[in-house]
mmCIF file of N, CA and C in Angstrom:
data_model
loop_
_atom_site.group_PDB
_atom_site.id
_atom_site.type_symbol
_atom_site.label_atom_id
_atom_site.label_comp_id
_atom_site.label_asym_id
_atom_site.label_seq_id
_atom_site.Cartn_x
_atom_site.Cartn_y
_atom_site.Cartn_z
ATOM 1 N N MET A 1093 94.560 31.390 -17.108
ATOM 2 C CA MET A 1093 93.517 32.385 -17.175
ATOM 3 C C MET A 1093 92.210 31.686 -17.539
ATOM 4 N N ALA A 1094 91.159 31.952 -16.793
ATOM 5 C CA ALA A 1094 89.869 31.301 -17.030
ATOM 6 C C ALA A 1094 89.180 31.938 -18.220
ATOM 7 N N SER A 1095 88.537 31.101 -19.013
ATOM 8 C CA SER A 1095 87.792 31.641 -20.153
ATOM 9 C C SER A 1095 86.396 32.056 -19.680
ATOM 10 N N TYR A 1096 85.833 33.007 -20.385
ATOM 11 C CA TYR A 1096 84.519 33.521 -20.030
ATOM 12 C C TYR A 1096 83.530 33.083 -21.097
ATOM 13 N N ASP A 1097 82.475 32.434 -20.699
ATOM 14 C CA ASP A 1097 81.468 31.931 -21.634
ATOM 15 C C ASP A 1097 80.304 32.923 -21.691
ATOM 16 N N HIS A 1098 80.284 33.770 -22.713
ATOM 17 C CA HIS A 1098 79.230 34.773 -22.847
ATOM 18 C C HIS A 1098 77.857 34.132 -22.979
ATOM 19 N N GLN A 1099 77.754 33.022 -23.699
ATOM 20 C CA GLN A 1099 76.472 32.376 -23.933
ATOM 21 C C GLN A 1099 75.851 31.885 -22.629
ATOM 22 N N SER A 1100 76.627 31.185 -21.791
ATOM 23 C CA SER A 1100 76.041 30.687 -20.547
ATOM 24 C C SER A 1100 75.738 31.838 -19.597
ATOM 25 N N SER A 1101 76.530 32.898 -19.634
ATOM 26 C CA SER A 1101 76.261 34.062 -18.807
ATOM 27 C C SER A 1101 74.937 34.698 -19.215
ATOM 28 N N ARG A 1102 74.717 34.790 -20.507
ATOM 29 C CA ARG A 1102 73.474 35.384 -20.994
ATOM 30 C C ARG A 1102 72.276 34.528 -20.598
ATOM 31 N N ARG A 1103 72.422 33.206 -20.714
ATOM 32 C CA ARG A 1103 71.326 32.310 -20.337
ATOM 33 C C ARG A 1103 70.969 32.483 -18.866
ATOM 34 N N SER A 1104 71.954 32.558 -18.002
ATOM 35 C CA SER A 1104 71.650 32.691 -16.584
ATOM 36 C C SER A 1104 70.985 34.028 -16.294
ATOM 37 N N THR A 1105 71.313 35.077 -17.042
ATOM 38 C CA THR A 1105 70.654 36.364 -16.877
ATOM 39 C C THR A 1105 69.189 36.259 -17.261
ATOM 40 N N VAL A 1106 68.917 35.576 -18.379
ATOM 41 C CA VAL A 1106 67.529 35.419 -18.817
ATOM 42 C C VAL A 1106 66.732 34.652 -17.772
ATOM 43 N N HIS A 1107 67.283 33.560 -17.242
ATOM 44 C CA HIS A 1107 66.565 32.784 -16.235
ATOM 45 C C HIS A 1107 66.267 33.620 -15.000
ATOM 46 N N ALA A 1108 67.126 34.552 -14.716
ATOM 47 C CA ALA A 1108 66.949 35.363 -13.516
ATOM 48 C C ALA A 1108 65.933 36.479 -13.721
ATOM 49 N N LYS A 1109 65.545 36.758 -14.966
ATOM 50 C CA LYS A 1109 64.620 37.854 -15.219
ATOM 51 C C LYS A 1109 63.302 37.605 -14.520
ATOM 52 N N SER A 1110 62.766 38.657 -13.979
ATOM 53 C CA SER A 1110 61.498 38.521 -13.274
ATOM 54 C C SER A 1110 60.339 38.865 -14.199
ATOM 55 N N LEU A 1111 59.190 38.433 -13.782
ATOM 56 C CA LEU A 1111 57.966 38.720 -14.511
ATOM 57 C C LEU A 1111 57.264 39.902 -13.860
ATOM 58 N N ALA A 1112 56.385 40.522 -14.638
ATOM 59 C CA ALA A 1112 55.590 41.624 -14.119
ATOM 60 C C ALA A 1112 54.112 41.290 -14.296
ATOM 61 N N ARG A 1113 53.318 41.793 -13.373
ATOM 62 C CA ARG A 1113 51.867 41.705 -13.495
ATOM 63 C C ARG A 1113 51.394 43.078 -13.934
ATOM 64 N N ILE A 1114 50.726 43.106 -15.085
ATOM 65 C CA ILE A 1114 50.349 44.360 -15.739
ATOM 66 C C ILE A 1114 48.831 44.416 -15.853
ATOM 67 N N ARG A 1115 48.250 45.502 -15.403
ATOM 68 C CA ARG A 1115 46.792 45.680 -15.519
ATOM 69 C C ARG A 1115 46.520 46.814 -16.493
ATOM 70 N N MET A 1116 45.659 46.517 -17.469
ATOM 71 C CA MET A 1116 45.237 47.506 -18.460
ATOM 72 C C MET A 1116 43.713 47.604 -18.420
ATOM 73 N N GLU A 1117 43.204 48.822 -18.438
ATOM 74 C CA GLU A 1117 41.758 49.040 -18.397
ATOM 75 C C GLU A 1117 41.335 49.822 -19.631
ATOM 76 N N LEU A 1118 40.084 49.579 -20.057
ATOM 77 C CA LEU A 1118 39.554 50.246 -21.240
ATOM 78 C C LEU A 1118 39.668 51.760 -21.081
ATOM 79 N N ALA A 1119 40.263 52.395 -22.076
ATOM 80 C CA ALA A 1119 40.390 53.862 -22.080
ATOM 81 C C ALA A 1119 39.104 54.458 -22.667
ATOM 82 N N ARG A 1120 39.087 55.757 -22.818
ATOM 83 C CA ARG A 1120 37.896 56.420 -23.337
ATOM 84 C C ARG A 1120 37.625 56.008 -24.777
ATOM 85 N N THR A 1121 36.373 55.640 -25.030
ATOM 86 C CA THR A 1121 35.895 55.288 -26.367
ATOM 87 C C THR A 1121 34.508 55.900 -26.520
ATOM 88 N N PRO A 1122 33.943 55.923 -27.743
ATOM 89 C CA PRO A 1122 32.574 56.433 -27.895
ATOM 90 C C PRO A 1122 31.564 55.679 -27.025
ATOM 91 N N ASP A 1123 31.765 54.375 -26.841
ATOM 92 C CA ASP A 1123 30.848 53.583 -26.019
ATOM 93 C C ASP A 1123 31.119 53.723 -24.524
ATOM 94 N N ALA A 1124 32.299 54.173 -24.159
ATOM 95 C CA ALA A 1124 32.677 54.347 -22.750
ATOM 96 C C ALA A 1124 33.436 55.666 -22.621
ATOM 97 N N PRO A 1125 32.715 56.803 -22.631
ATOM 98 C CA PRO A 1125 33.379 58.109 -22.643
ATOM 99 C C PRO A 1125 34.292 58.385 -21.450
ATOM 100 N N GLU A 1126 34.095 57.687 -20.353
ATOM 101 C CA GLU A 1126 34.967 57.840 -19.181
ATOM 102 C C GLU A 1126 35.923 56.666 -19.024
ATOM 103 N N GLY A 1127 35.933 55.758 -20.003
ATOM 104 C CA GLY A 1127 36.708 54.536 -19.860
ATOM 105 C C GLY A 1127 35.923 53.556 -19.003
ATOM 106 N N ALA A 1128 36.526 52.419 -18.669
ATOM 107 C CA ALA A 1128 35.829 51.427 -17.847
ATOM 108 C C ALA A 1128 36.845 50.618 -17.055
ATOM 109 N N ARG A 1129 36.764 50.736 -15.732
ATOM 110 C CA ARG A 1129 37.685 49.990 -14.860
ATOM 111 C C ARG A 1129 37.376 48.501 -14.839
ATOM 112 N N ASP A 1130 36.133 48.127 -15.194
ATOM 113 C CA ASP A 1130 35.732 46.725 -15.144
ATOM 114 C C ASP A 1130 35.847 46.024 -16.501
ATOM 115 N N CYS A 1131 36.578 46.629 -17.418
ATOM 116 C CA CYS A 1131 36.842 46.036 -18.733
ATOM 117 C C CYS A 1131 38.328 46.169 -19.024
ATOM 118 N N GLY A 1132 38.996 45.051 -19.240
ATOM 119 C CA GLY A 1132 40.420 45.158 -19.526
ATOM 120 C C GLY A 1132 41.138 43.827 -19.507
ATOM 121 N N TYR A 1133 42.429 43.921 -19.246
ATOM 122 C CA TYR A 1133 43.324 42.767 -19.285
ATOM 123 C C TYR A 1133 44.308 42.828 -18.134
ATOM 124 N N GLU A 1134 44.698 41.656 -17.653
ATOM 125 C CA GLU A 1134 45.845 41.533 -16.767
ATOM 126 C C GLU A 1134 46.803 40.547 -17.407
ATOM 127 N N LEU A 1135 48.051 40.951 -17.485
ATOM 128 C CA LEU A 1135 49.088 40.117 -18.089
ATOM 129 C C LEU A 1135 50.126 39.737 -17.051
ATOM 130 N N ILE A 1136 50.705 38.570 -17.241
ATOM 131 C CA ILE A 1136 51.942 38.194 -16.562
ATOM 132 C C ILE A 1136 52.948 38.085 -17.703
ATOM 133 N N ALA A 1137 53.975 38.940 -17.683
ATOM 134 C CA ALA A 1137 54.902 39.017 -18.817
ATOM 135 C C ALA A 1137 56.288 39.442 -18.349
ATOM 136 N N PRO A 1138 57.329 39.012 -19.078
ATOM 137 C CA PRO A 1138 58.691 39.448 -18.732
ATOM 138 C C PRO A 1138 58.972 40.819 -19.357
ATOM 139 N N LEU A 1139 59.482 41.720 -18.556
ATOM 140 C CA LEU A 1139 59.840 43.054 -19.044
ATOM 141 C C LEU A 1139 61.329 43.268 -18.862
ATOM 142 N N ASP A 1140 61.912 44.016 -19.790
ATOM 143 C CA ASP A 1140 63.312 44.389 -19.614
ATOM 144 C C ASP A 1140 63.368 45.575 -18.644
ATOM 145 N N PRO A 1141 64.540 46.024 -18.255
ATOM 146 C CA PRO A 1141 64.644 47.113 -17.269
ATOM 147 C C PRO A 1141 63.972 48.423 -17.711
ATOM 148 N N ASP A 1142 63.767 48.599 -19.035
ATOM 149 C CA ASP A 1142 63.125 49.821 -19.525
ATOM 150 C C ASP A 1142 61.615 49.684 -19.670
ATOM 151 N N GLY A 1143 61.059 48.492 -19.360
ATOM 152 C CA GLY A 1143 59.617 48.303 -19.409
ATOM 153 C C GLY A 1143 59.088 47.730 -20.713
ATOM 154 N N TYR A 1144 59.957 47.252 -21.593
ATOM 155 C CA TYR A 1144 59.527 46.641 -22.848
ATOM 156 C C TYR A 1144 59.444 45.125 -22.669
ATOM 157 N N LEU A 1145 58.558 44.480 -23.457
ATOM 158 C CA LEU A 1145 58.500 43.022 -23.431
ATOM 159 C C LEU A 1145 59.861 42.463 -23.822
ATOM 160 N N ASP A 1146 60.273 41.423 -23.130
ATOM 161 C CA ASP A 1146 61.572 40.804 -23.355
ATOM 162 C C ASP A 1146 61.346 39.440 -24.013
ATOM 163 N N ALA A 1147 61.515 39.383 -25.350
ATOM 164 C CA ALA A 1147 61.237 38.154 -26.111
ATOM 165 C C ALA A 1147 62.154 37.013 -25.696
ATOM 166 N N GLU A 1148 63.395 37.312 -25.397
ATOM 167 C CA GLU A 1148 64.343 36.268 -24.993
ATOM 168 C C GLU A 1148 63.920 35.648 -23.661
ATOM 169 N N ALA A 1149 63.534 36.481 -22.726
ATOM 170 C CA ALA A 1149 63.059 35.970 -21.439
ATOM 171 C C ALA A 1149 61.729 35.237 -21.609
ATOM 172 N N TRP A 1150 60.880 35.711 -22.534
ATOM 173 C CA TRP A 1150 59.616 35.026 -22.798
ATOM 174 C C TRP A 1150 59.870 33.589 -23.254
ATOM 175 N N ARG A 1151 60.881 33.390 -24.108
ATOM 176 C CA ARG A 1151 61.173 32.042 -24.590
ATOM 177 C C ARG A 1151 61.479 31.083 -23.428
ATOM 178 N N VAL A 1152 62.149 31.600 -22.417
ATOM 179 C CA VAL A 1152 62.517 30.786 -21.265
ATOM 180 C C VAL A 1152 61.321 30.591 -20.326
ATOM 181 N N ARG A 1153 60.475 31.612 -20.187
ATOM 182 C CA ARG A 1153 59.406 31.579 -19.176
ATOM 183 C C ARG A 1153 58.006 31.605 -19.780
ATOM 184 N N ARG A 1154 57.882 31.206 -21.041
ATOM 185 C CA ARG A 1154 56.591 31.316 -21.740
ATOM 186 C C ARG A 1154 55.447 30.617 -21.009
ATOM 187 N N GLY A 1155 55.740 29.524 -20.322
ATOM 188 C CA GLY A 1155 54.696 28.806 -19.602
ATOM 189 C C GLY A 1155 54.072 29.609 -18.472
ATOM 190 N N GLU A 1156 54.756 30.625 -18.017
ATOM 191 C CA GLU A 1156 54.255 31.476 -16.935
ATOM 192 C C GLU A 1156 53.581 32.738 -17.456
ATOM 193 N N CYS A 1157 53.690 33.012 -18.745
ATOM 194 C CA CYS A 1157 53.171 34.255 -19.329
ATOM 195 C C CYS A 1157 51.703 34.063 -19.697
ATOM 196 N N SER A 1158 50.862 34.823 -19.068
ATOM 197 C CA SER A 1158 49.428 34.623 -19.241
ATOM 198 C C SER A 1158 48.702 35.938 -19.463
ATOM 199 N N VAL A 1159 47.436 35.795 -19.846
ATOM 200 C CA VAL A 1159 46.547 36.939 -20.007
ATOM 201 C C VAL A 1159 45.196 36.562 -19.411
ATOM 202 N N ARG A 1160 44.586 37.531 -18.772
ATOM 203 C CA ARG A 1160 43.213 37.384 -18.273
ATOM 204 C C ARG A 1160 42.431 38.564 -18.811
ATOM 205 N N ARG A 1161 41.381 38.262 -19.568
ATOM 206 C CA ARG A 1161 40.509 39.316 -20.096
ATOM 207 C C ARG A 1161 39.279 39.362 -19.203
ATOM 208 N N PHE A 1162 38.995 40.538 -18.668
ATOM 209 C CA PHE A 1162 37.802 40.724 -17.847
ATOM 210 C C PHE A 1162 36.950 41.809 -18.500
ATOM 211 N N TRP A 1163 35.660 41.558 -18.561
ATOM 212 C CA TRP A 1163 34.760 42.471 -19.248
ATOM 213 C C TRP A 1163 33.405 42.416 -18.561
ATOM 214 N N SER A 1164 32.945 43.528 -18.095
ATOM 215 C CA SER A 1164 31.682 43.605 -17.371
ATOM 216 C C SER A 1164 30.571 42.896 -18.153
ATOM 217 N N GLY A 1165 29.850 42.017 -17.455
ATOM 218 C CA GLY A 1165 28.718 41.330 -18.071
ATOM 219 C C GLY A 1165 29.079 40.074 -18.848
ATOM 220 N N THR A 1166 30.376 39.711 -18.901
ATOM 221 C CA THR A 1166 30.781 38.496 -19.604
ATOM 222 C C THR A 1166 31.705 37.675 -18.705
ATOM 223 N N ASP A 1167 31.865 36.420 -19.054
ATOM 224 C CA ASP A 1167 32.786 35.564 -18.316
ATOM 225 C C ASP A 1167 34.224 35.976 -18.603
ATOM 226 N N GLU A 1168 35.081 35.805 -17.611
ATOM 227 C CA GLU A 1168 36.507 36.056 -17.813
ATOM 228 C C GLU A 1168 37.065 35.056 -18.815
ATOM 229 N N GLU A 1169 38.078 35.483 -19.548
ATOM 230 C CA GLU A 1169 38.793 34.584 -20.447
ATOM 231 C C GLU A 1169 40.231 34.510 -19.960
ATOM 232 N N HIS A 1170 40.792 33.306 -19.976
ATOM 233 C CA HIS A 1170 42.170 33.090 -19.550
ATOM 234 C C HIS A 1170 42.941 32.479 -20.710
ATOM 235 N N GLY A 1171 44.122 33.016 -20.970
ATOM 236 C CA GLY A 1171 44.910 32.514 -22.081
ATOM 237 C C GLY A 1171 46.391 32.759 -21.879
ATOM 238 N N ARG A 1172 47.095 32.799 -22.976
ATOM 239 C CA ARG A 1172 48.555 32.926 -22.985
ATOM 240 C C ARG A 1172 48.987 34.136 -23.801
ATOM 241 N N LEU A 1173 50.073 34.741 -23.364
ATOM 242 C CA LEU A 1173 50.766 35.742 -24.156
ATOM 243 C C LEU A 1173 51.669 34.959 -25.099
ATOM 244 N N ILE A 1174 51.494 35.157 -26.409
ATOM 245 C CA ILE A 1174 52.311 34.417 -27.368
ATOM 246 C C ILE A 1174 53.132 35.372 -28.209
ATOM 247 N N HIS A 1175 54.297 34.906 -28.604
ATOM 248 C CA HIS A 1175 55.201 35.672 -29.449
ATOM 249 C C HIS A 1175 55.209 35.006 -30.813
ATOM 250 N N ILE A 1176 54.904 35.784 -31.827
ATOM 251 C CA ILE A 1176 54.834 35.290 -33.201
ATOM 252 C C ILE A 1176 56.028 35.872 -33.940
ATOM 253 N N ARG A 1177 56.449 35.235 -34.979
ATOM 254 C CA ARG A 1177 57.600 35.755 -35.729
ATOM 255 C C ARG A 1177 57.397 37.219 -36.135
ATOM 256 N N ASP A 1178 58.454 37.831 -36.562
ATOM 257 C CA ASP A 1178 58.459 39.249 -36.968
ATOM 258 C C ASP A 1178 58.122 40.191 -35.824
ATOM 259 N N HIS A 1179 58.510 39.835 -34.612
ATOM 260 C CA HIS A 1179 58.347 40.701 -33.438
ATOM 261 C C HIS A 1179 56.889 40.945 -33.076
ATOM 262 N N ARG A 1180 55.979 40.096 -33.527
ATOM 263 C CA ARG A 1180 54.561 40.287 -33.232
ATOM 264 C C ARG A 1180 54.166 39.490 -31.994
ATOM 265 N N TRP A 1181 53.199 40.039 -31.260
ATOM 266 C CA TRP A 1181 52.680 39.421 -30.052
ATOM 267 C C TRP A 1181 51.165 39.337 -30.159
ATOM 268 N N ALA A 1182 50.571 38.380 -29.435
ATOM 269 C CA ALA A 1182 49.116 38.246 -29.413
ATOM 270 C C ALA A 1182 48.701 37.587 -28.106
ATOM 271 N N PHE A 1183 47.403 37.680 -27.819
ATOM 272 C CA PHE A 1183 46.809 36.954 -26.713
ATOM 273 C C PHE A 1183 46.066 35.779 -27.323
ATOM 274 N N SER A 1184 46.304 34.585 -26.823
ATOM 275 C CA SER A 1184 45.674 33.388 -27.359
ATOM 276 C C SER A 1184 44.928 32.673 -26.246
ATOM 277 N N TYR A 1185 43.654 32.366 -26.504
ATOM 278 C CA TYR A 1185 42.814 31.739 -25.490
ATOM 279 C C TYR A 1185 42.560 30.260 -25.752
ATOM 280 N N ALA A 1186 42.891 29.792 -26.959
ATOM 281 C CA ALA A 1186 42.691 28.388 -27.321
ATOM 282 C C ALA A 1186 43.682 28.048 -28.429
ATOM 283 N N PRO A 1187 43.975 26.758 -28.631
ATOM 284 C CA PRO A 1187 44.887 26.389 -29.723
ATOM 285 C C PRO A 1187 44.374 26.901 -31.070
ATOM 286 N N GLY A 1188 45.289 27.223 -31.954
ATOM 287 C CA GLY A 1188 44.923 27.760 -33.265
ATOM 288 C C GLY A 1188 44.929 29.271 -33.264
ATOM 289 N N LYS A 1189 44.730 29.849 -34.431
ATOM 290 C CA LYS A 1189 44.826 31.307 -34.589
ATOM 291 C C LYS A 1189 43.485 32.020 -34.570
ATOM 292 N N ASP A 1190 42.371 31.279 -34.621
ATOM 293 C CA ASP A 1190 41.056 31.904 -34.778
ATOM 294 C C ASP A 1190 40.690 32.876 -33.674
ATOM 295 N N ASP A 1191 41.140 32.627 -32.453
ATOM 296 C CA ASP A 1191 40.748 33.477 -31.333
ATOM 297 C C ASP A 1191 41.839 34.458 -30.912
ATOM 298 N N ASP A 1192 42.976 34.427 -31.588
ATOM 299 C CA ASP A 1192 44.096 35.277 -31.178
ATOM 300 C C ASP A 1192 43.752 36.754 -31.331
ATOM 301 N N GLU A 1193 44.111 37.531 -30.313
ATOM 302 C CA GLU A 1193 43.931 38.979 -30.344
ATOM 303 C C GLU A 1193 45.293 39.604 -30.594
ATOM 304 N N ALA A 1194 45.447 40.183 -31.762
ATOM 305 C CA ALA A 1194 46.716 40.829 -32.109
ATOM 306 C C ALA A 1194 46.853 42.130 -31.335
ATOM 307 N N VAL A 1195 48.057 42.390 -30.910
ATOM 308 C CA VAL A 1195 48.325 43.640 -30.204
ATOM 309 C C VAL A 1195 49.307 44.422 -31.057
ATOM 310 N N TRP A 1196 48.843 45.517 -31.608
ATOM 311 C CA TRP A 1196 49.601 46.295 -32.575
ATOM 312 C C TRP A 1196 50.886 46.819 -31.965
ATOM 313 N N ARG A 1197 52.006 46.444 -32.568
ATOM 314 C CA ARG A 1197 53.332 46.927 -32.194
ATOM 315 C C ARG A 1197 53.623 46.772 -30.695
ATOM 316 N N LEU A 1198 53.182 45.659 -30.133
ATOM 317 C CA LEU A 1198 53.386 45.451 -28.705
ATOM 318 C C LEU A 1198 54.860 45.448 -28.333
ATOM 319 N N ASP A 1199 55.710 45.032 -29.273
ATOM 320 C CA ASP A 1199 57.150 45.012 -29.001
ATOM 321 C C ASP A 1199 57.719 46.417 -28.825
ATOM 322 N N ASN A 1200 57.010 47.443 -29.308
ATOM 323 C CA ASN A 1200 57.481 48.827 -29.193
ATOM 324 C C ASN A 1200 56.840 49.594 -28.041
ATOM 325 N N HIS A 1201 55.942 48.950 -27.310
ATOM 326 C CA HIS A 1201 55.252 49.629 -26.202
ATOM 327 C C HIS A 1201 56.017 49.447 -24.900
ATOM 328 N N ARG A 1202 56.106 50.534 -24.153
ATOM 329 C CA ARG A 1202 56.659 50.459 -22.800
ATOM 330 C C ARG A 1202 55.509 50.224 -21.845
ATOM 331 N N PHE A 1203 55.685 49.257 -20.973
ATOM 332 C CA PHE A 1203 54.666 48.972 -19.978
ATOM 333 C C PHE A 1203 54.959 49.809 -18.745
ATOM 334 N N VAL A 1204 54.444 51.030 -18.822
ATOM 335 C CA VAL A 1204 54.621 52.017 -17.771
ATOM 336 C C VAL A 1204 53.239 52.575 -17.461
ATOM 337 N N GLU A 1205 52.943 52.737 -16.198
ATOM 338 C CA GLU A 1205 51.638 53.257 -15.807
ATOM 339 C C GLU A 1205 51.364 54.581 -16.515
ATOM 340 N N GLY A 1206 50.136 54.693 -17.069
ATOM 341 C CA GLY A 1206 49.719 55.887 -17.778
ATOM 342 C C GLY A 1206 49.851 55.795 -19.296
ATOM 343 N N GLU A 1207 50.614 54.826 -19.798
ATOM 344 C CA GLU A 1207 50.751 54.633 -21.250
ATOM 345 C C GLU A 1207 49.507 53.935 -21.799
ATOM 346 N N TYR A 1208 49.332 54.004 -23.134
ATOM 347 C CA TYR A 1208 48.180 53.410 -23.799
ATOM 348 C C TYR A 1208 48.622 52.354 -24.803
ATOM 349 N N ILE A 1209 47.764 51.344 -24.971
ATOM 350 C CA ILE A 1209 48.004 50.260 -25.921
ATOM 351 C C ILE A 1209 46.694 49.974 -26.640
ATOM 352 N N SER A 1210 46.764 49.709 -27.950
ATOM 353 C CA SER A 1210 45.580 49.337 -28.724
ATOM 354 C C SER A 1210 45.570 47.831 -28.922
ATOM 355 N N ILE A 1211 44.402 47.233 -28.715
ATOM 356 C CA ILE A 1211 44.243 45.791 -28.878
ATOM 357 C C ILE A 1211 43.071 45.535 -29.812
ATOM 358 N N THR A 1212 43.287 44.710 -30.836
ATOM 359 C CA THR A 1212 42.211 44.288 -31.721
ATOM 360 C C THR A 1212 41.609 43.034 -31.105
ATOM 361 N N GLU A 1213 40.373 43.144 -30.679
ATOM 362 C CA GLU A 1213 39.734 42.061 -29.938
ATOM 363 C C GLU A 1213 39.031 41.075 -30.875
ATOM 364 N N HIS A 1214 38.407 40.038 -30.250
ATOM 365 C CA HIS A 1214 37.741 38.968 -30.999
ATOM 366 C C HIS A 1214 36.750 39.505 -32.033
ATOM 367 N N ASP A 1215 36.072 40.589 -31.686
ATOM 368 C CA ASP A 1215 35.043 41.122 -32.589
ATOM 369 C C ASP A 1215 35.630 41.961 -33.724
ATOM 370 N N GLY A 1216 36.962 42.040 -33.809
ATOM 371 C CA GLY A 1216 37.616 42.791 -34.876
ATOM 372 C C GLY A 1216 37.756 44.277 -34.599
ATOM 373 N N VAL A 1217 37.248 44.751 -33.469
ATOM 374 C CA VAL A 1217 37.318 46.171 -33.117
ATOM 375 C C VAL A 1217 38.618 46.423 -32.351
ATOM 376 N N THR A 1218 39.327 47.469 -32.738
ATOM 377 C CA THR A 1218 40.536 47.873 -32.031
ATOM 378 C C THR A 1218 40.147 48.900 -30.983
ATOM 379 N N ARG A 1219 40.509 48.611 -29.738
ATOM 380 C CA ARG A 1219 40.153 49.493 -28.627
ATOM 381 C C ARG A 1219 41.413 49.926 -27.881
ATOM 382 N N PRO A 1220 41.381 51.138 -27.306
ATOM 383 C CA PRO A 1220 42.528 51.611 -26.516
ATOM 384 C C PRO A 1220 42.405 51.169 -25.061
ATOM 385 N N PHE A 1221 43.538 50.823 -24.481
ATOM 386 C CA PHE A 1221 43.608 50.451 -23.073
ATOM 387 C C PHE A 1221 44.730 51.229 -22.422
ATOM 388 N N ARG A 1222 44.473 51.653 -21.193
ATOM 389 C CA ARG A 1222 45.469 52.398 -20.437
ATOM 390 C C ARG A 1222 46.117 51.470 -19.427
ATOM 391 N N ILE A 1223 47.430 51.529 -19.332
ATOM 392 C CA ILE A 1223 48.157 50.740 -18.341
ATOM 393 C C ILE A 1223 47.986 51.435 -16.993
ATOM 394 N N VAL A 1224 47.343 50.747 -16.069
ATOM 395 C CA VAL A 1224 47.058 51.359 -14.769
ATOM 396 C C VAL A 1224 47.942 50.833 -13.650
ATOM 397 N N ARG A 1225 48.572 49.661 -13.866
ATOM 398 C CA ARG A 1225 49.425 49.110 -12.827
ATOM 399 C C ARG A 1225 50.465 48.172 -13.413
ATOM 400 N N VAL A 1226 51.684 48.281 -12.941
ATOM 401 C CA VAL A 1226 52.766 47.355 -13.286
ATOM 402 C C VAL A 1226 53.476 47.031 -11.974
ATOM 403 N N ARG A 1227 53.461 45.742 -11.613
ATOM 404 C CA ARG A 1227 54.070 45.312 -10.352
ATOM 405 C C ARG A 1227 54.882 44.042 -10.584
ATOM 406 N N PRO A 1228 55.883 43.804 -9.764
ATOM 407 C CA PRO A 1228 56.628 42.544 -9.864
ATOM 408 C C PRO A 1228 55.687 41.365 -9.623
ATOM 409 N N TRP A 1229 55.942 40.271 -10.287
ATOM 410 C CA TRP A 1229 55.162 39.045 -10.104
ATOM 411 C C TRP A 1229 56.082 37.993 -9.524
ATOM 412 N N PRO A 1230 55.748 37.230 -8.566
ATOM 413 C CA PRO A 1230 54.418 37.121 -7.953
ATOM 414 C C PRO A 1230 54.298 38.013 -6.726
ATOM 415 N N ALA A 1231 53.679 39.101 -6.873
ATOM 416 C CA ALA A 1231 53.377 39.992 -5.758
ATOM 417 C C ALA A 1231 51.935 40.438 -5.930
ATOM 418 N N ALA A 1232 51.224 40.489 -4.864
ATOM 419 C CA ALA A 1232 49.813 40.867 -4.934
ATOM 420 C C ALA A 1232 49.690 42.350 -5.214
ATOM 421 N N PHE A 1233 48.623 42.714 -5.909
ATOM 422 C CA PHE A 1233 48.306 44.132 -6.072
ATOM 423 C C PHE A 1233 47.839 44.640 -4.733
ATOM 424 N N GLY A 1234 48.342 45.761 -4.331
ATOM 425 C CA GLY A 1234 47.931 46.312 -3.050
ATOM 426 C C GLY A 1234 46.963 47.435 -3.180
#
């Protein structure tokens, strides 16, 4: 009778996990009462089948997990999605912690179109963003 190796089976499942391309746009704020399509983030991140960030898959594919911050009137910023201990996540644009943007309870957010996420940005202001698109990566937005 052949033995079954649960550990190697789990590893192969993680390697097979796909990434998603997620677009979030600024939701309504006092400064943008209608929200802003030209201010937001695009992420490349591993999601589980229910739409939550998958930390185990991130460990395997972290080099592919990225963030792009776009904001009208400013240069785009490109960085990495990072996983910090205690189930915390952040966007990091340079080595060190000074520029990291913490994302409150990101591990508990479902990345589903129409949901909202709060991000504390470089200026210390927490702003709401609406998830407007979630697509398999690498697939172009249509």
